[in-house]
CSV table of C-alpha atoms and ligand atoms in Angstrom, one decimal:
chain,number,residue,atom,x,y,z
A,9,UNK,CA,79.8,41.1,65.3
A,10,UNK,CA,78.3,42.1,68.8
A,11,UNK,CA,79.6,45.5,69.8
A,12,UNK,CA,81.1,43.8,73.1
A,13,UNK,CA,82.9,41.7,70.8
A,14,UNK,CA,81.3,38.5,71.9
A,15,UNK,CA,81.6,35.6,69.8
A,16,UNK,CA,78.5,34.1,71.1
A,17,UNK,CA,75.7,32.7,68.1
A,18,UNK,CA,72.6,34.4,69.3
A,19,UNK,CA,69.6,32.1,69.1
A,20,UNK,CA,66.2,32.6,67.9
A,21,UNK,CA,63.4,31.4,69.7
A,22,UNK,CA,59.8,30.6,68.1
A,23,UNK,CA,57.0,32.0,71.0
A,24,UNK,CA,54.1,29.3,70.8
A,25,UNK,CA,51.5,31.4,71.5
A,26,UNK,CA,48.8,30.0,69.4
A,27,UNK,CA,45.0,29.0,70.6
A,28,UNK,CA,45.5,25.2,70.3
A,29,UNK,CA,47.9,21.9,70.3
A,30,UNK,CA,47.0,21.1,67.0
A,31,UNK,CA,47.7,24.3,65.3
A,32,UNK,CA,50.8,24.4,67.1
A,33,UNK,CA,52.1,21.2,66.1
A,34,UNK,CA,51.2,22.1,62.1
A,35,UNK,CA,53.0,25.4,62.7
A,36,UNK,CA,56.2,23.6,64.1
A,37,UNK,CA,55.9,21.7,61.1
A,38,UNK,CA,56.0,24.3,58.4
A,39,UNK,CA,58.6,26.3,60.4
A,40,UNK,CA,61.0,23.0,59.3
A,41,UNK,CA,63.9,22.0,61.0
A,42,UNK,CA,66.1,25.4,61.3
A,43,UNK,CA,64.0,26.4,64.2
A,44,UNK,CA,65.6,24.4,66.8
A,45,UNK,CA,64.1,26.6,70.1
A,46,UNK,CA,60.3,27.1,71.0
A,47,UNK,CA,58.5,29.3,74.0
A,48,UNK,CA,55.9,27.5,76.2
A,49,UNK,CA,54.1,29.6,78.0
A,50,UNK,CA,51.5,29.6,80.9
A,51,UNK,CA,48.3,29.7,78.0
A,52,UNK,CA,49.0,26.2,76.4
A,53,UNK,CA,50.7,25.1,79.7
A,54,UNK,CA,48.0,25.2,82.0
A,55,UNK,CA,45.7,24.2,79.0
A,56,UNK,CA,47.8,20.8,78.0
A,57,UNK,CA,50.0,20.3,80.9
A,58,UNK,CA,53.4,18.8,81.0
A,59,UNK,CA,52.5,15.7,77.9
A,60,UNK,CA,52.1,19.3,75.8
A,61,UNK,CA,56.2,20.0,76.8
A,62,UNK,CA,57.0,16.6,76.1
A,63,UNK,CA,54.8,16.7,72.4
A,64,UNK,CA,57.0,19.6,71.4
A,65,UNK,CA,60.6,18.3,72.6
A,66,UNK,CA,59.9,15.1,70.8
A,67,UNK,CA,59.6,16.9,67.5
A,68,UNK,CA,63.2,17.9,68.4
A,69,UNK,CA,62.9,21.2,69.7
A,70,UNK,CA,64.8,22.7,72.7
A,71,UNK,CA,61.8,24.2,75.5
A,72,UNK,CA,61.7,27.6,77.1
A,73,UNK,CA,58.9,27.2,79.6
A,74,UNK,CA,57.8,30.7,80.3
A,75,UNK,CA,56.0,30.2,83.5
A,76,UNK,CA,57.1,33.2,85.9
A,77,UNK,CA,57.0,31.1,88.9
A,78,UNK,CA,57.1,33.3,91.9
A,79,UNK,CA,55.5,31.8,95.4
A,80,UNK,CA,57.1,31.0,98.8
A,81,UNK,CA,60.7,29.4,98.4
A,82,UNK,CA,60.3,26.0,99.3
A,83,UNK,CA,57.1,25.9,96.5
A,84,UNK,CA,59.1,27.4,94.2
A,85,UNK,CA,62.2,24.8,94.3
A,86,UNK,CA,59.4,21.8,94.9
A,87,UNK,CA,58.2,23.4,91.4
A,88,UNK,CA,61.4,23.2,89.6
A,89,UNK,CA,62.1,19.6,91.3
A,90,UNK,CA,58.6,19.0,89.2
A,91,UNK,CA,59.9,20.7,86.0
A,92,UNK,CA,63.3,18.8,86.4
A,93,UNK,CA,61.1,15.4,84.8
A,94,UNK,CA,60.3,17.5,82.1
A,95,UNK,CA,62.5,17.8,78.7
A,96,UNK,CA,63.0,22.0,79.5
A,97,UNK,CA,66.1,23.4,78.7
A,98,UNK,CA,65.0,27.2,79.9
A,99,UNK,CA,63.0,28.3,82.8
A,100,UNK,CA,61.6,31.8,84.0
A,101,UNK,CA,60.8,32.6,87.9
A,102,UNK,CA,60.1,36.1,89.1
A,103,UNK,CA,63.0,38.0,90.7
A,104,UNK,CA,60.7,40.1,92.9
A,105,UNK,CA,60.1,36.6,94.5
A,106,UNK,CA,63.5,37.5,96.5
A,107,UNK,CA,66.9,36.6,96.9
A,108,UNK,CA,66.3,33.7,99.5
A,109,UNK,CA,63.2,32.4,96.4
A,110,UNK,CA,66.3,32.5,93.9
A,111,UNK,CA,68.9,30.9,95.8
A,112,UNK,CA,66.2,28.2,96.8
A,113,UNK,CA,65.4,27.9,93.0
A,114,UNK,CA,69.1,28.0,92.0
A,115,UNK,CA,69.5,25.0,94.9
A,116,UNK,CA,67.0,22.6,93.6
A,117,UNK,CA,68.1,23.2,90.0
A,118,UNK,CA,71.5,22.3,90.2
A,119,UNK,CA,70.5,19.1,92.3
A,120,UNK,CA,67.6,18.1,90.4
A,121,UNK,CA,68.3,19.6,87.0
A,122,UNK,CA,71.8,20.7,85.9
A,123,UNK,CA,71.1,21.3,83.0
A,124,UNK,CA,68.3,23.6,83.2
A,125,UNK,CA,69.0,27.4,82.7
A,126,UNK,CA,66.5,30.0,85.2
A,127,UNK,CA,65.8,32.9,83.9
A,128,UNK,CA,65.2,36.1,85.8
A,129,UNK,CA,62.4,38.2,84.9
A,130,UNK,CA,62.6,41.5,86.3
A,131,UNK,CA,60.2,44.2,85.7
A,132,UNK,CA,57.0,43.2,83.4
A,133,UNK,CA,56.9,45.1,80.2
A,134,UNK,CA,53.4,46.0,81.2
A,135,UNK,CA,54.1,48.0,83.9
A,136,UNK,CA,55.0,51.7,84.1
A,137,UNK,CA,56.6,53.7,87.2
A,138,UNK,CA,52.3,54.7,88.1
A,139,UNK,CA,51.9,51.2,88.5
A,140,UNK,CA,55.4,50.1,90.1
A,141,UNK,CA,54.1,53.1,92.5
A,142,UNK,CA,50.8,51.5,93.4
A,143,UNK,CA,52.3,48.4,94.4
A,144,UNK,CA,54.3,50.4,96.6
A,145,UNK,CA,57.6,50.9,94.7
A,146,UNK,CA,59.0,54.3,94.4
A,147,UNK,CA,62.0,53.1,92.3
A,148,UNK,CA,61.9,54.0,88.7
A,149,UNK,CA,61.2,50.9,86.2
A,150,UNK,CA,64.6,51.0,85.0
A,151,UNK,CA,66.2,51.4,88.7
A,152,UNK,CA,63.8,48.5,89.8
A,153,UNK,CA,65.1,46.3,86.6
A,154,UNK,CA,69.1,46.6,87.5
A,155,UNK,CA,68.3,46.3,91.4
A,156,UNK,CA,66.4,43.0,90.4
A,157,UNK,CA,69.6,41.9,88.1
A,158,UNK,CA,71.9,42.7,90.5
A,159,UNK,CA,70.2,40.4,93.1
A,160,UNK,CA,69.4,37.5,90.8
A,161,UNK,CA,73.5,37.2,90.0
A,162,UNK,CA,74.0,37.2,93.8
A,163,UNK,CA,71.8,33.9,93.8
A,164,UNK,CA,73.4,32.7,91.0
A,165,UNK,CA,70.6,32.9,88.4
A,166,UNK,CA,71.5,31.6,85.0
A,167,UNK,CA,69.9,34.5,82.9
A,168,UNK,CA,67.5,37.4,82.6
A,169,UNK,CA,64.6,38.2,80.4
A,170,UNK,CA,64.9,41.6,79.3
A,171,UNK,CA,64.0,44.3,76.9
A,172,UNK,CA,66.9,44.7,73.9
A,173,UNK,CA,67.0,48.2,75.1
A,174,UNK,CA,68.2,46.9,78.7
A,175,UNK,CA,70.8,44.5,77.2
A,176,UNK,CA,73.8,47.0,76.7
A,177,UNK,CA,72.9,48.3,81.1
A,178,UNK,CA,72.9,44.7,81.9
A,179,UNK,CA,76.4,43.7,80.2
A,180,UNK,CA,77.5,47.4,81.6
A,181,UNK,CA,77.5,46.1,84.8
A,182,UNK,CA,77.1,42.3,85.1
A,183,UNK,CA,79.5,41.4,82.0
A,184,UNK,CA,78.6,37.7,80.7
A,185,UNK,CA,77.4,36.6,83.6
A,186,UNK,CA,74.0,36.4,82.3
A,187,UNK,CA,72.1,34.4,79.5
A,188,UNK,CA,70.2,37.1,77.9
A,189,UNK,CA,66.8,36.6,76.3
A,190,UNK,CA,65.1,39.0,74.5
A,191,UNK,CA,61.2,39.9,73.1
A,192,UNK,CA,60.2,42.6,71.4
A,193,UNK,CA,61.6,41.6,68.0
A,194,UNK,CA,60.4,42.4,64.8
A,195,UNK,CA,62.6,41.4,61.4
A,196,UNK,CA,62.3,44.7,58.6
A,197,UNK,CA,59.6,45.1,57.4
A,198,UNK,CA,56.6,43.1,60.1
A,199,UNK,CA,53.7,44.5,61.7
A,200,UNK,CA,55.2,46.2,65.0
A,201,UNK,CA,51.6,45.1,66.4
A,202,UNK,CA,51.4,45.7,70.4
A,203,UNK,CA,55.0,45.8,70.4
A,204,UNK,CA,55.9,49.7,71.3
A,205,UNK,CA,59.9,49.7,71.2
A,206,UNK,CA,61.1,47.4,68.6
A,207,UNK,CA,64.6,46.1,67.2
A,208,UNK,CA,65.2,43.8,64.2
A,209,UNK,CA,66.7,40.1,64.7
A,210,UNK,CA,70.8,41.6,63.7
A,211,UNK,CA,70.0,44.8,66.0
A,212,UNK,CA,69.6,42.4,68.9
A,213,UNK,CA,72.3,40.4,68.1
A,214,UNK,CA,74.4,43.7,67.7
A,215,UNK,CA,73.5,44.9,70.9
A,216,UNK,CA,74.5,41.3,72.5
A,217,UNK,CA,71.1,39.6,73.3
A,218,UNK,CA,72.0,35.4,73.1
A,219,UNK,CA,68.4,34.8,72.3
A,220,UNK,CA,65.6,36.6,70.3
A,221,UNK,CA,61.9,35.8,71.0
A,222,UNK,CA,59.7,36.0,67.9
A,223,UNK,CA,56.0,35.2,67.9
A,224,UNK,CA,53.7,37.0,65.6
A,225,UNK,CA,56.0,37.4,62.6
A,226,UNK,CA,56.6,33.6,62.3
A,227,UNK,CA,53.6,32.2,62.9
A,228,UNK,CA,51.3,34.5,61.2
A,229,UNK,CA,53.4,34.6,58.0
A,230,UNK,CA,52.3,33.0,55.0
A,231,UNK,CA,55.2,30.5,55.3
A,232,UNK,CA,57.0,30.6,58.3
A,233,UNK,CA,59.7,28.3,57.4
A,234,UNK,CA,60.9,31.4,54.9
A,235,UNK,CA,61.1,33.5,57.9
A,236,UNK,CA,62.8,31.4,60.4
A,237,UNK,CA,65.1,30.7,57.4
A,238,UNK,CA,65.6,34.7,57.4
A,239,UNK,CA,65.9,35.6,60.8
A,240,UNK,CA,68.4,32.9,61.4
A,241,UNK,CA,70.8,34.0,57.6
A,242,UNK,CA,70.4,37.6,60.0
A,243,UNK,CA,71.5,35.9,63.1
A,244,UNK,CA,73.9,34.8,61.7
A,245,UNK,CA,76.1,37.7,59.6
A,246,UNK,CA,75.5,39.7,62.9
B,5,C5P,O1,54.3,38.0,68.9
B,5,C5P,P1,55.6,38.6,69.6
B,5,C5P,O2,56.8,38.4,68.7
B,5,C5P,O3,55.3,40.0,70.0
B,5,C5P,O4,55.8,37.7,70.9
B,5,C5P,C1,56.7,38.0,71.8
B,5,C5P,C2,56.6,36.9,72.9
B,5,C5P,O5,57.4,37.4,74.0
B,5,C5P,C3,55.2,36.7,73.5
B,5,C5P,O6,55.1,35.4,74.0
B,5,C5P,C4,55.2,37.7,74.7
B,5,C5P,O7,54.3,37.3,75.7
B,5,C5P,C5,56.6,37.6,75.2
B,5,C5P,N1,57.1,38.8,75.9
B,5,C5P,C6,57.1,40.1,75.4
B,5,C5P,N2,57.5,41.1,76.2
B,5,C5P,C7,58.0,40.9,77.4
B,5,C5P,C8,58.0,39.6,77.9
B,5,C5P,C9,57.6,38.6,77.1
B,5,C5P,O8,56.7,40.3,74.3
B,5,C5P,N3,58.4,41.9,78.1
């Protein structure tokens, strides 16, 4: 049970991050039929384009397109008017794109897509408060993350990206309002790899993420089906 005592079935997401289509498609295939969600992201996207989205959904998995859009707010609703052809369930823009980019994006979605959930990111893992400051931001990472939040609710964004360690801030202040998708995940007992603060699959549940996104320890395991299989048991006595 979450510890905000959300009933919620947290959802485990496959990251596709592999070099090629064709290893992707053998890996979807040994992962079997439990894994229901995969991650798209910008390296096979702009490598295979949107027949690559529609490849994957018709081996009957739900898409997370991970491309960050961020641009002026007319190209960034044109964009999702684009993505609205394509069978994608999950979307991420960036929130630093501004409130009148979200509402714009928001817009265009729920005309051209209603379906489609966007997804907030909000501070990129990869940067520190050094490098928030040379871009010109004196906010903290953490202060910048919440300030970001708090204006992607106000244009009614569907959900954030965020670190498991933000989730419990991010329900603190917003409640449900948000879909909440986490990285960073590593089940007991995998290779942490570039990965620097970690939680297992039931931690994030725990902690109220409502979906984990796993990479490395699926599809470099042996047999990745096992693993899915695993994670989801977790997922599932959380
Ligand atoms: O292999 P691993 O499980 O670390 O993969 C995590 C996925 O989540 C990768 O696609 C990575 O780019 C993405 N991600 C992340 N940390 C973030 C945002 C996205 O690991 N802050």
């Amino acid at each position: 049970m979450s510890t905000d005592n959300r009933t919620k079935q947290c959802q485990l997401i496959l990251a596709l991050d592999l070099e090629d289509r064709e290893s992707a498609i053998k890996l979807l295939q040994r992962a079997g039929n439990e894994l229901q969600w995969v991650k798209i992201g910008l390296q096979m996207f702009t490598r295979y384009g949107p027949d690559y989205v529609r490849e994957i959904a018709d081996l009957g998995k739900r898409i997370f397109l991970d491309l960050k859009l961020h641009d002026i707010p007319n190209t960034v609703a044109k964009a999702i008017e684009s993505i609205s052809q394509l069978p994608v369930d999950m979307l991420t823009i960036h929130t630093c794109g501004g409130k009148e980019m979200m509402s714009n994006a928001v817009a265009s979605q729920q005309q051209t897509a209603p379906h489609l959930k966007l997804l907030g990111v909000t501070v990129l893992t990869s940067m520190d408060a050094a490098s928030l400051n040379e871009i010109g931001l004196s906010r903290s990472p953490d202060e910048q993350v919440l300030s970001l939040a708090s204006l992607a609710e106000e244009s009614g964004m569907s959900g954030l990206v965020c670190s498991t360690h933000e989730v419990g801030k991010i329900h603190a202040i917003h409640g449900d309002a948000f879909a909440l998708v986490t990285p960073g995940i590593r089940p007991t007992g995998s290779e942490a790899g570039d990965q620097k603060r970690v939680m297992t699959p039931s931690e994030a549940a725990r902690v109220g993420s409502d979906f984990i996104v796993v990479g490395r320890p699926i599809y470099q395991a042996a047999n990745p089906k096992k693993v899915v299989s695993r994670i989801r048991d977790e997922l599932l006595v959380s």
